[in-house]
Amino acid sequence: MSMLKLSWKYLLAKPWNTALNILLLALGLSIITVLILIQDQFENKMNKDAAGIDLVIGAKGSPLQLVLSSVYHIDFPTGNIPLDEAKAISRNRLIKNTIPLGLGDNYQGFRIVGTNHDYLDLYGVTFSDGEAWNRAFDVVLGSEVAEKSGFEVGDVFVGSHGIEAASHEHDEHPYKVVGILAPSDNIVDQLILTSIESVWYAHDEEHDHDKMEKGIAKSGFPETEAGEERELTTLLVQYRNPIAAVQLPRLVNSRSSLQAASPSFEISRLFELLGVGISLVQGLALIIVLIAGLGIFIALYNSLKERKYDLAVMRAIGASKEQLFILIILEGILLTFLGALAGLLIGHLFLYILVTMNEQGALSGLRADVFLNQEWWILAYALAVGILASLIPAWNAYRTDIANQLTK
Amino acid sequence: MIATKSIQFSYEGVPAFEIPDIEIKAGEALLVLGKSGSGKTTFLNILGGLLAPEKGEILIDGISLYSLKGQNLDKFRGKNIGIVFQKPHILGPLSVAENIALPHFFSKSSHSDNVDHYLKELGILDKKNARINTLSEGEAQRVSIARALVNEPKIILADEPTASLDDENAKIVVDLLKTQAAKLKAALVIVTHDQRIKNEINQSITLKRKDL
Ligand SMILES: Nc1ncnc2c1ncn2[C@@H]1O[C@H](COP(=O)(O)OP(=O)(O)OP(=O)(O)O)[C@@H](O)[C@H]1O
Ligand SMILES: [Mg+2]
């Protein structure tokens, strides 16, 4: 026998009560766990995906939408911009480099992104098979796309127009897989990358086969013939110097038909908006935990009334006041420790379910199998609740008047 | 083994008890008689280190019981005094064996391998792993006696141990207390107004209260 075992036996003597208290606590803590896990990883992921992109230039509309669609590939694009204007702005001396993007097609919900090889360098990708595209309609698959679709190098498929699954199919121009990327834990995993030319030609009414045989632009903008009017969706911009951050957005927004949006600014605005909701849920979870603490207090307090005799008997056979105090405190600690463990487990499990149900959405790529340092704090917080809730019952046990109790 | 010297005690609003001095040698037994309310249970609590008297001294093996304080008194009680209550009061969440082993744990005593021995001596070895609420009154009382004996105490105190038992079980319990106390060479004090016990033990004292 040990104090811990003795406490545990008394908890087991009331299994339903014990289970209810553990469950209530676990519920509150699991909500907190999920929030912490999502918040931490979401911010990380958002920052990682936007690394190296100082500014996004695209069609006028909502700046947040522009950033979400062209950096994170979750919302619809705001529209297209003329290639000429894009080229003109990219010559600005405040800009170090631009990467053009042509969006608009998908394969079973995975977005087909027309761009150049700079995009591959931006995310520092490595190939698990094959190589980058060198001709129109050659594509490179992100690791998740390859895994879900089962495609290998050499396979062909037909894209659909629009950025969501099950839209109208382009039946004439199959894409050919020439490379597959190694997992990189960022947005590229879920994209199908190709040249801008591919995207253009896929939408052309007539097919000019000579043009398709010509090479594609590996860097900069694709070449066009005189009089040919082409469009892009967005430009990803890298600043030359810090002054650009001040001047360039204003310049673009005021002087042209284009719109500039800063990913870091838009994302911090988004988090601010989400933050209100998150604090609300967090507050709710804290209240649940407090109620669980109250539940534990009431359970211990009530069971103490029935156990006064047991405690007196323990004193009569040699237990000290201190041992009774510890016995009750241990019950509180055991309850909350188990509640915290269950809460953390449920939290991770819940996130896992959330992520698997949401494979192509904003939560995709989050991991449920990471353990954050903050989770130690959850454990500590739970134990503090347990000790607090058992303090008064334990004090009552400490003061048990043996002789009086035994003669009743 | 145990001796008391001019113990005085009274509850508020209750006239003082008249408690004679006693001395019991190792292996001897003493009956404590008296009317209801004469302070028998109170006296037993004082002897057991559960209730400090207002005046007087209790000597156990030469040690003045109430000179010990706090944990020291608790551990001394656990090791040297075995108490049997009128009702068995066995701890429900524990098994029979765990109940009997509990005094070892609390007083850190060294006799930790004798649980089976006492289960056998009291004829309840087959109940070793039984749940508490399946025991009969008589069996439960024997479990509580085993719990009082397991630390091999110098003093065994029993407060009306047979009050709720039938004739057969009452005889078994008194015989067990007598034989086990004799084996341990412990001093045995039994509080009772049970006629069935009075013939079994020949030394006795009678407590009085001034108004009764
Ligand atoms: N904690 C207490 N406070 C005040 N009075 C008490 C207390 N405990 C007992 N008494 C009173 O002291 C008297 C003696 O009580 P005690 O329990 O010692 O009697 P007893 O001889 O064991 O009686 P019985 O044979 O009925 O068990 C009784 O009148 C009782 O009401
Ligand atoms: Mg009594």
XYZ file of C-alpha atoms and ligand atoms in Angstrom:
652
model
C 0.000 0.000 0.000
C 1.085 3.539 -0.659
C -0.625 6.883 -0.266
C -1.142 7.086 -4.010
C -2.712 3.645 -4.166
C -4.939 4.424 -1.203
C -6.146 7.636 -2.871
C -6.739 5.769 -6.087
C -8.808 3.091 -4.296
C -11.055 5.764 -2.855
C -11.511 7.328 -6.298
C -12.336 3.928 -7.783
C -14.921 3.396 -5.080
C -16.954 6.090 -6.870
C -16.229 5.331 -10.511
C -19.020 7.430 -12.066
C -18.257 10.477 -10.022
C -14.571 10.121 -10.801
C -15.142 9.573 -14.521
C -17.463 12.570 -14.762
C -14.944 14.876 -13.122
C -12.103 13.621 -15.286
C -14.223 13.998 -18.411
C -15.361 17.523 -17.651
C -11.809 18.624 -16.999
C -10.576 16.815 -20.105
C -13.194 18.588 -22.215
C -12.076 22.052 -21.139
C -8.404 21.230 -21.482
C -8.805 19.579 -24.877
C -10.349 22.765 -26.268
C -7.408 24.763 -24.963
C -5.004 22.191 -26.422
C -6.578 22.346 -29.887
C -6.505 26.141 -29.851
C -2.870 26.251 -28.822
C -1.875 23.665 -31.419
C -3.761 25.355 -34.250
C -2.676 28.861 -33.342
C 0.969 27.949 -33.111
C 1.122 25.871 -36.278
C -1.198 28.081 -38.270
C 0.931 31.147 -37.631
C 4.051 29.150 -38.377
C 2.643 27.779 -41.578
C 1.288 31.136 -42.662
C 4.648 32.772 -42.063
C 6.532 29.956 -43.760
C 4.378 30.081 -46.880
C 4.806 33.838 -47.134
C 8.552 33.846 -46.503
C 10.381 35.759 -49.230
C 7.198 37.375 -50.550
C 7.160 41.031 -49.537
C 4.256 42.168 -51.674
C 1.596 40.718 -53.934
C 0.382 42.695 -56.914
C -2.859 41.717 -58.619
C -6.251 42.958 -59.751
C -8.181 45.399 -57.583
C -10.415 43.876 -54.949
C -10.046 42.743 -51.381
C -6.361 42.817 -50.395
C -6.869 39.899 -48.007
C -8.439 37.877 -50.810
C -5.509 38.719 -53.053
C -3.029 37.461 -50.474
C -5.054 34.356 -49.599
C -5.489 33.354 -53.224
C -1.993 33.970 -54.517
C 0.181 33.113 -51.489
C -1.877 30.492 -49.638
C -4.043 29.307 -52.538
C -7.218 29.194 -50.466
C -9.539 31.949 -51.709
C -10.578 32.878 -55.285
C -8.263 35.233 -57.196
C -9.449 38.838 -57.478
C -9.140 38.733 -61.261
C -6.404 39.035 -63.864
C -3.996 41.833 -64.766
C -2.591 42.750 -68.205
C 0.861 41.347 -68.840
C 2.111 44.734 -70.068
C 1.238 46.496 -66.837
C 2.828 43.734 -64.831
C 5.988 44.005 -66.862
C 6.028 47.784 -66.485
C 5.713 47.703 -62.722
C 8.349 44.997 -62.359
C 10.921 47.374 -63.817
C 10.525 49.709 -60.821
C 13.885 50.233 -59.102
C 12.369 49.437 -55.684
C 11.771 45.867 -56.804
C 14.482 43.263 -56.633
C 12.632 40.389 -58.218
C 9.126 39.378 -59.279
C 7.583 35.987 -59.894
C 4.516 35.966 -62.166
C 1.632 33.588 -61.408
C -1.182 32.459 -63.659
C -3.971 30.775 -61.733
C -7.340 29.446 -62.673
C -7.257 25.679 -63.219
C -7.344 22.671 -60.976
C -7.086 18.923 -61.024
C -9.530 17.360 -58.539
C -9.276 20.403 -56.303
C -5.489 20.699 -56.443
C -4.652 24.049 -57.964
C -2.625 24.283 -61.132
C -0.229 27.210 -60.788
C 1.460 28.644 -63.877
C 4.757 30.265 -62.915
C 8.485 30.077 -63.619
C 11.387 28.280 -61.996
C 11.961 31.158 -59.560
C 8.892 29.907 -57.698
C 10.677 26.593 -57.085
C 13.703 28.466 -55.733
C 11.486 30.655 -53.531
C 10.389 27.591 -51.565
C 13.705 25.793 -51.980
C 12.078 22.621 -53.272
C 13.842 19.345 -53.934
C 12.707 16.709 -56.385
C 11.951 13.174 -55.286
C 11.610 12.190 -58.941
C 12.039 13.826 -62.350
C 12.864 17.487 -62.909
C 11.333 20.928 -63.497
C 9.138 21.673 -66.535
C 10.850 22.679 -69.751
C 7.985 22.648 -72.198
C 4.374 23.788 -72.236
C 2.002 21.329 -70.512
C 4.792 19.754 -68.511
C 3.885 19.804 -64.814
C 5.558 19.168 -61.481
C 3.423 17.739 -58.657
C 3.641 18.701 -54.997
C 4.245 15.673 -52.750
C 0.686 15.514 -51.446
C -0.825 15.831 -54.906
C 1.352 12.958 -56.093
C 0.406 10.853 -53.085
C -3.352 11.474 -53.371
C -3.565 11.166 -57.160
C -1.113 8.307 -57.443
C 0.509 9.907 -60.498
C 4.093 9.188 -61.393
C 6.489 10.815 -63.791
C 5.249 10.213 -67.331
C 1.547 10.063 -66.432
C -0.878 12.452 -68.125
C -4.093 14.055 -66.904
C -6.601 16.665 -67.943
C -7.155 19.775 -65.844
C -10.491 21.464 -65.192
C -11.216 25.110 -65.545
C -11.789 27.017 -62.321
C -10.007 26.520 -59.053
C -12.430 24.100 -57.494
C -12.945 20.429 -58.247
C -15.579 19.279 -60.771
C -15.710 22.312 -62.981
C -15.683 22.155 -66.787
C -12.845 20.016 -68.154
C -10.397 21.067 -70.853
C -10.543 17.879 -72.769
C -8.015 18.570 -75.450
C -4.846 19.369 -73.586
C -3.543 16.831 -71.182
C -0.790 17.806 -68.789
C 2.222 15.544 -68.513
C 3.935 14.872 -65.197
C 7.678 15.478 -65.501
C 8.643 15.871 -61.863
C 7.485 15.126 -58.335
C 8.600 17.198 -55.358
C 9.797 15.884 -52.030
C 7.576 16.845 -49.067
C 8.467 20.339 -47.895
C 5.786 20.967 -45.254
C 4.510 24.077 -46.981
C 1.947 25.119 -49.555
C 3.909 23.711 -52.505
C 3.027 20.189 -51.328
C -0.538 20.787 -52.475
C 0.089 22.508 -55.779
C 0.539 21.425 -59.377
C 3.212 23.647 -60.869
C 3.673 24.390 -64.527
C 4.674 27.199 -66.871
C 2.511 30.253 -67.429
C 2.458 29.329 -71.076
C 0.642 26.074 -70.219
C -2.104 27.985 -68.494
C -2.411 30.395 -71.400
C -2.516 27.721 -74.098
C -5.016 25.654 -72.135
C -7.472 28.519 -72.404
C -6.805 29.497 -76.033
C -9.681 28.795 -78.380
C -7.450 27.668 -81.257
C -4.394 25.614 -80.709
C -1.232 26.829 -82.358
C 0.985 23.784 -82.283
C 4.131 25.627 -83.384
C 3.855 27.875 -80.364
C 3.523 24.924 -78.068
C 6.710 23.439 -79.353
C 8.649 26.598 -78.504
C 10.434 26.718 -75.192
C 8.980 28.322 -72.088
C 10.361 31.092 -69.874
C 12.306 29.657 -66.945
C 12.738 33.058 -65.384
C 11.080 36.441 -65.806
C 8.032 36.832 -68.064
C 7.081 34.603 -70.971
C 7.710 35.972 -74.400
C 4.773 37.135 -76.488
C 4.393 38.071 -80.132
C 3.689 41.673 -81.091
C 0.024 42.524 -80.678
C -0.654 39.455 -78.594
C -2.537 40.458 -75.414
C -1.901 38.179 -72.506
C -2.837 38.282 -68.804
C -1.370 37.181 -65.490
C -3.130 36.659 -62.177
C -0.559 38.039 -59.759
C 3.011 39.078 -59.268
C 4.924 38.004 -56.162
C 7.331 40.825 -55.331
C 10.567 40.932 -53.410
C 11.700 44.394 -52.255
C 15.119 45.760 -53.070
C 15.360 47.766 -49.845
C 13.283 48.781 -46.787
C 12.182 52.016 -48.422
C 10.215 49.928 -50.885
C 7.916 48.769 -48.074
C 6.873 52.353 -47.526
C 6.710 53.589 -51.101
C 5.832 50.705 -53.382
C 2.357 49.735 -52.083
C 1.216 53.367 -52.204
C 2.674 53.800 -55.655
C 0.950 50.727 -57.057
C -2.397 51.403 -55.416
C -2.639 55.048 -56.461
C -1.124 55.167 -59.926
C -2.313 52.074 -61.672
C -5.293 49.808 -62.109
C -3.395 47.281 -60.016
C -3.567 46.528 -56.335
C -0.699 45.751 -53.972
C -1.142 43.817 -50.735
C 1.442 42.893 -48.121
C 1.098 39.293 -46.893
C 2.512 40.031 -43.453
C 0.168 42.995 -42.973
C -2.920 41.175 -44.208
C -2.155 38.085 -42.185
C -1.604 39.974 -38.960
C -4.921 41.723 -39.651
C -6.547 38.326 -40.148
C -5.101 37.022 -36.886
C -6.389 40.105 -35.142
C -9.880 39.326 -36.383
C -9.553 35.621 -35.555
C -7.969 36.521 -32.237
C -11.266 37.836 -30.873
C -12.947 34.532 -31.678
C -10.050 32.541 -30.281
C -10.071 34.476 -26.989
C -13.795 33.880 -26.737
C -13.462 30.123 -27.120
C -10.451 30.175 -24.822
C -12.484 32.005 -22.184
C -15.213 29.420 -22.505
C -12.677 26.613 -22.087
C -11.241 28.277 -18.980
C -14.733 28.493 -17.506
C -15.268 24.787 -18.200
C -12.001 24.022 -16.425
C -13.066 26.155 -13.459
C -16.405 24.334 -13.296
C -14.508 21.050 -13.427
C -12.394 22.299 -10.511
C -15.553 23.189 -8.627
C -16.935 19.730 -9.431
C -13.822 18.136 -7.961
C -14.090 20.327 -4.882
C -17.732 19.381 -4.325
C -17.040 15.700 -4.935
C -14.160 15.636 -2.447
C -16.080 17.722 0.069
C -19.131 15.479 -0.091
C -17.222 12.219 -0.045
C -15.381 13.524 2.997
C -18.611 13.687 4.974
C -19.205 10.002 4.302
C -15.573 9.197 4.981
C -15.108 10.997 8.295
C -15.364 7.629 10.003
C -12.839 6.021 7.675
C -10.433 8.859 8.337
C -10.891 8.522 12.100
C -10.216 4.782 11.843
C -7.035 5.509 9.888
C -5.933 7.839 12.668
C -6.723 5.162 15.259
C -4.467 2.660 13.493
C -1.528 5.038 13.255
C -2.092 7.577 10.463
C -1.006 11.117 11.235
C -2.955 14.278 10.456
C -0.452 15.077 7.736
C -1.003 11.729 6.048
C -4.750 12.328 5.872
C -4.104 15.774 4.409
C -1.854 14.283 1.747
C -4.378 11.525 1.038
C -7.063 14.033 0.044
C -4.688 16.316 -1.868
C -3.469 13.273 -3.806
C -7.036 12.510 -4.814
C -7.363 16.010 -6.264
C -4.021 15.687 -8.030
C -4.847 12.247 -9.420
C -8.176 13.455 -10.766
C -6.715 16.496 -12.464
C -3.632 14.682 -13.707
C -5.780 12.072 -15.423
C -8.091 14.822 -16.660
C -5.127 16.705 -18.105
C -3.715 13.596 -19.801
C -7.116 12.777 -21.272
C -7.562 16.419 -22.303
C -4.235 16.547 -24.143
C -4.965 13.222 -25.820
C -8.458 14.266 -26.901
C -7.107 17.610 -28.108
C -4.526 15.961 -30.357
C -7.040 13.398 -31.566
C -9.551 16.125 -32.344
C -7.008 18.101 -34.333
C -6.068 14.949 -36.219
C -9.708 14.394 -37.196
C -10.091 18.058 -38.108
C -7.050 17.961 -40.378
C -7.982 14.706 -42.123
C -11.482 16.008 -42.814
C -10.097 19.251 -44.195
C -7.338 18.114 -46.517
C -7.437 20.901 -49.075
C -8.577 23.709 -46.779
C -6.813 26.197 -44.588
C -6.007 23.609 -41.921
C -4.321 21.179 -44.289
C -0.741 20.463 -43.477
C -1.218 21.017 -39.731
C 0.144 18.204 -37.615
C -1.540 16.579 -34.642
C 1.548 14.678 -33.524
C 3.618 17.598 -32.307
C 4.006 18.390 -28.621
C 4.361 22.036 -27.676
C 5.997 23.388 -24.553
C 2.749 25.162 -23.724
C 1.193 21.763 -23.119
C 3.351 21.409 -20.012
C 1.642 24.572 -18.844
C -1.748 22.976 -19.398
C -0.633 20.103 -17.183
C 0.678 22.498 -14.540
C -2.504 24.556 -14.717
C -4.635 21.431 -14.254
C -2.582 20.267 -11.274
C -2.893 23.712 -9.711
C -6.673 23.482 -10.114
C -6.574 20.032 -8.476
C -4.537 21.173 -5.503
C -6.697 24.253 -5.051
C -9.918 22.246 -5.219
C -8.698 19.714 -2.640
C -7.175 22.184 -0.207
C -10.292 22.797 1.909
C -11.399 19.133 1.987
C -7.831 18.156 2.890
C -7.785 20.712 5.693
C -11.035 19.247 7.027
C -9.496 15.785 6.937
C -6.466 17.138 8.792
C -8.697 18.441 11.574
C -10.779 15.261 11.987
C -11.618 14.891 15.689
C -10.965 11.189 16.109
C -12.505 10.470 19.491
C -15.664 12.382 18.661
C -16.003 10.730 15.295
C -15.470 7.226 16.616
C -18.069 7.525 19.395
C -20.810 8.668 17.014
C 1.983 -2.997 30.962
C -0.575 -0.223 31.298
C -1.291 1.900 34.367
C -3.318 5.054 34.945
C -2.840 7.663 37.650
C -5.707 9.872 38.851
C -7.246 10.603 35.484
C -9.783 13.415 35.429
C -12.014 14.242 32.554
C -15.347 15.930 31.973
C -17.344 17.184 29.043
C -18.917 20.608 29.195
C -22.363 20.383 30.795
C -21.813 16.784 31.947
C -20.847 16.065 35.573
C -17.286 14.734 35.988
C -16.608 11.007 35.627
C -15.182 9.034 38.522
C -12.354 7.037 37.035
C -10.472 4.666 39.330
C -6.730 4.034 38.793
C -6.020 0.774 37.037
C -2.986 -1.377 36.411
C -2.957 -4.306 34.055
C 0.013 -6.601 33.615
C 1.083 -8.253 30.383
C -1.280 -11.070 29.458
C -3.990 -9.954 31.888
C -7.509 -8.797 31.052
C -9.809 -6.221 32.614
C -13.502 -5.543 32.163
C -14.777 -1.962 32.347
C -18.391 -1.854 33.501
C -20.806 0.951 34.214
C -24.160 2.393 33.333
C -24.766 3.975 29.996
C -23.318 7.473 30.081
C -20.872 6.687 32.877
C -17.911 7.430 30.575
C -16.763 3.967 29.492
C -16.125 4.914 25.866
C -14.557 8.158 27.001
C -12.189 6.232 29.287
C -11.246 3.868 26.480
C -10.497 6.774 24.158
C -8.245 8.245 26.818
C -6.405 4.915 27.201
C -6.057 4.645 23.428
C -4.350 8.002 22.989
C -7.355 9.402 21.121
C -8.505 11.867 23.776
C -6.214 13.715 26.196
C -7.382 13.766 29.858
C -7.576 17.018 31.813
C -5.371 15.658 34.579
C -3.522 12.464 35.316
C -1.192 10.186 33.423
C -1.319 7.000 31.405
C 1.821 4.881 31.436
C 2.320 2.246 28.770
C 5.430 0.172 29.308
C 6.758 3.077 31.364
C 6.117 5.693 28.674
C 3.753 8.514 29.548
C 1.300 8.364 26.639
C 0.355 12.040 26.405
C 3.934 13.266 26.682
C 4.059 12.171 23.040
C 2.720 14.727 20.612
C 1.471 14.840 17.035
C 2.928 12.224 14.707
C 4.855 10.563 17.521
C 1.641 9.829 19.395
C -0.006 8.577 16.169
C 2.842 6.201 15.392
C 3.045 5.015 19.017
C -0.688 4.288 18.957
C -0.414 2.478 15.651
C 2.397 0.261 16.899
C 1.414 -0.407 20.510
C -2.330 -0.056 20.854
C -4.881 -2.175 18.999
C -8.442 -0.865 19.156
C -11.612 -2.832 18.401
C -14.749 -0.742 18.046
C -18.348 -1.646 18.713
C -18.986 -1.578 14.949
C -16.268 -3.106 12.750
C -15.672 0.025 10.616
C -13.698 -1.599 7.873
C -12.679 0.649 4.986
C -15.032 -0.088 2.101
C -12.761 0.644 -0.895
C -10.114 -1.820 0.298
C -10.166 -5.624 0.342
C -10.065 -7.606 3.593
C -6.327 -8.225 3.257
C -5.611 -4.586 2.465
C -7.635 -3.467 5.482
C -5.645 -5.734 7.747
C -2.313 -4.646 6.237
C -3.107 -0.950 6.626
C -1.696 -0.561 10.182
C 1.656 -1.799 8.854
C 1.655 0.965 6.266
C 0.617 3.787 8.566
C 2.922 2.963 11.461
C 5.774 1.680 9.248
C 5.863 -1.459 11.361
C 8.133 -4.384 10.646
C 5.590 -7.204 11.019
C 4.493 -6.844 7.438
C 4.305 -10.554 6.590
C 1.806 -11.682 9.207
C -1.478 -10.749 7.527
C -2.178 -14.339 6.474
C -1.262 -15.575 9.925
C -3.929 -13.464 11.585
C -6.485 -14.214 8.879
C -5.956 -17.877 9.711
C -5.987 -17.356 13.485
C -9.343 -15.574 13.193
C -10.734 -18.145 10.764
C -11.310 -15.758 7.863
C -8.497 -16.789 5.525
C -11.060 -17.725 2.864
C -12.328 -14.134 2.980
C -8.906 -12.706 2.191
C -9.882 -11.056 -1.087
C -13.583 -10.662 -0.376
C -15.324 -7.359 -0.812
C -16.216 -5.688 2.463
C -19.946 -5.455 1.851
C -20.198 -9.219 1.408
C -19.022 -9.975 4.958
C -21.398 -10.955 7.754
C -21.407 -8.950 11.010
C -19.398 -11.608 12.797
C -16.859 -11.908 9.996
C -16.530 -8.147 9.806
C -15.876 -7.920 13.518
C -13.181 -10.595 13.191
C -11.568 -8.590 10.375
C -11.474 -5.568 12.646
C -9.895 -7.684 15.393
C -7.266 -8.922 12.959
C -6.550 -5.302 12.055
C -6.110 -4.475 15.752
C -3.735 -7.422 16.263
C -1.575 -7.247 13.186
C 0.985 -4.818 14.631
C 1.263 -7.117 17.668
C 0.352 -4.368 20.146
C 1.060 -4.276 23.857
C -2.444 -3.079 24.665
C -5.705 -4.259 23.146
C -8.768 -2.088 23.772
C -12.262 -3.235 22.827
C -15.407 -1.125 23.147
C -18.511 -3.338 23.388
C -17.129 -5.686 20.746
C -20.029 -8.106 21.055
C -22.974 -5.721 21.306
C -24.265 -6.355 17.807
C -23.421 -10.064 17.608
C -25.481 -13.180 18.316
C -24.527 -15.592 21.132
C -22.374 -17.809 18.960
C -20.403 -14.988 17.357
C -20.136 -13.143 20.686
C -18.469 -16.203 22.226
C -16.111 -16.584 19.265
C -15.079 -12.917 19.438
C -14.433 -12.929 23.214
C -12.468 -16.164 22.996
C -10.391 -14.786 20.138
C -9.627 -11.590 22.007
C -8.610 -13.543 25.105
C -6.437 -16.120 23.350
C -4.757 -13.654 21.020
C -4.040 -11.202 23.860
C -2.559 -14.084 25.822
C -0.373 -15.140 22.869
C 0.896 -11.597 22.402
C 1.230 -11.112 26.161
C -0.774 -7.952 25.693
C -2.965 -6.212 28.264
C -6.620 -6.554 27.286
C -9.316 -4.030 28.238
C -12.908 -4.745 27.293
C -15.691 -2.242 27.850
C -19.057 -3.935 28.075
C -22.426 -4.283 29.646
C -22.893 -7.615 27.937
C -23.781 -10.329 30.465
C -22.286 -12.968 28.167
C -18.800 -11.547 28.671
C -18.918 -10.917 32.402
C -18.337 -14.584 33.258
C -15.356 -14.894 30.940
C -13.096 -12.337 32.615
C -12.740 -12.025 36.342
C -11.023 -8.670 36.896
C -13.294 -5.663 36.516
C -13.806 -2.040 37.455
C -17.014 -0.020 37.390
C -17.163 3.588 36.261
C -19.543 6.055 37.886
C -20.777 9.528 37.232
C -21.695 11.788 40.145
C -25.334 12.176 39.140
C -26.052 8.626 38.005
N -17.971 15.027 22.670
C -18.817 15.083 23.700
N -19.245 16.282 24.149
C -20.095 16.379 25.176
N -20.575 15.315 25.844
C -20.203 14.088 25.467
C -19.299 13.900 24.375
N -19.080 12.576 24.189
C -19.830 11.965 25.136
N -20.498 12.855 25.905
C -21.345 12.568 27.012
O -20.559 11.995 28.032
C -21.244 10.944 28.675
C -20.397 9.675 28.600
O -20.287 9.261 27.264
P -19.635 7.856 26.906
O -19.810 7.667 25.453
O -18.271 7.805 27.441
O -20.574 6.864 27.723
P -20.587 5.275 27.772
O -20.324 4.888 29.148
O -19.693 4.739 26.738
O -22.105 4.985 27.409
P -22.723 3.763 26.574
O -22.745 2.608 27.494
O -24.093 4.240 26.236
O -21.857 3.593 25.381
C -22.581 10.832 27.997
O -23.573 11.461 28.775
C -22.397 11.533 26.682
O -23.601 12.144 26.300
Mg -19.936 3.719 24.825
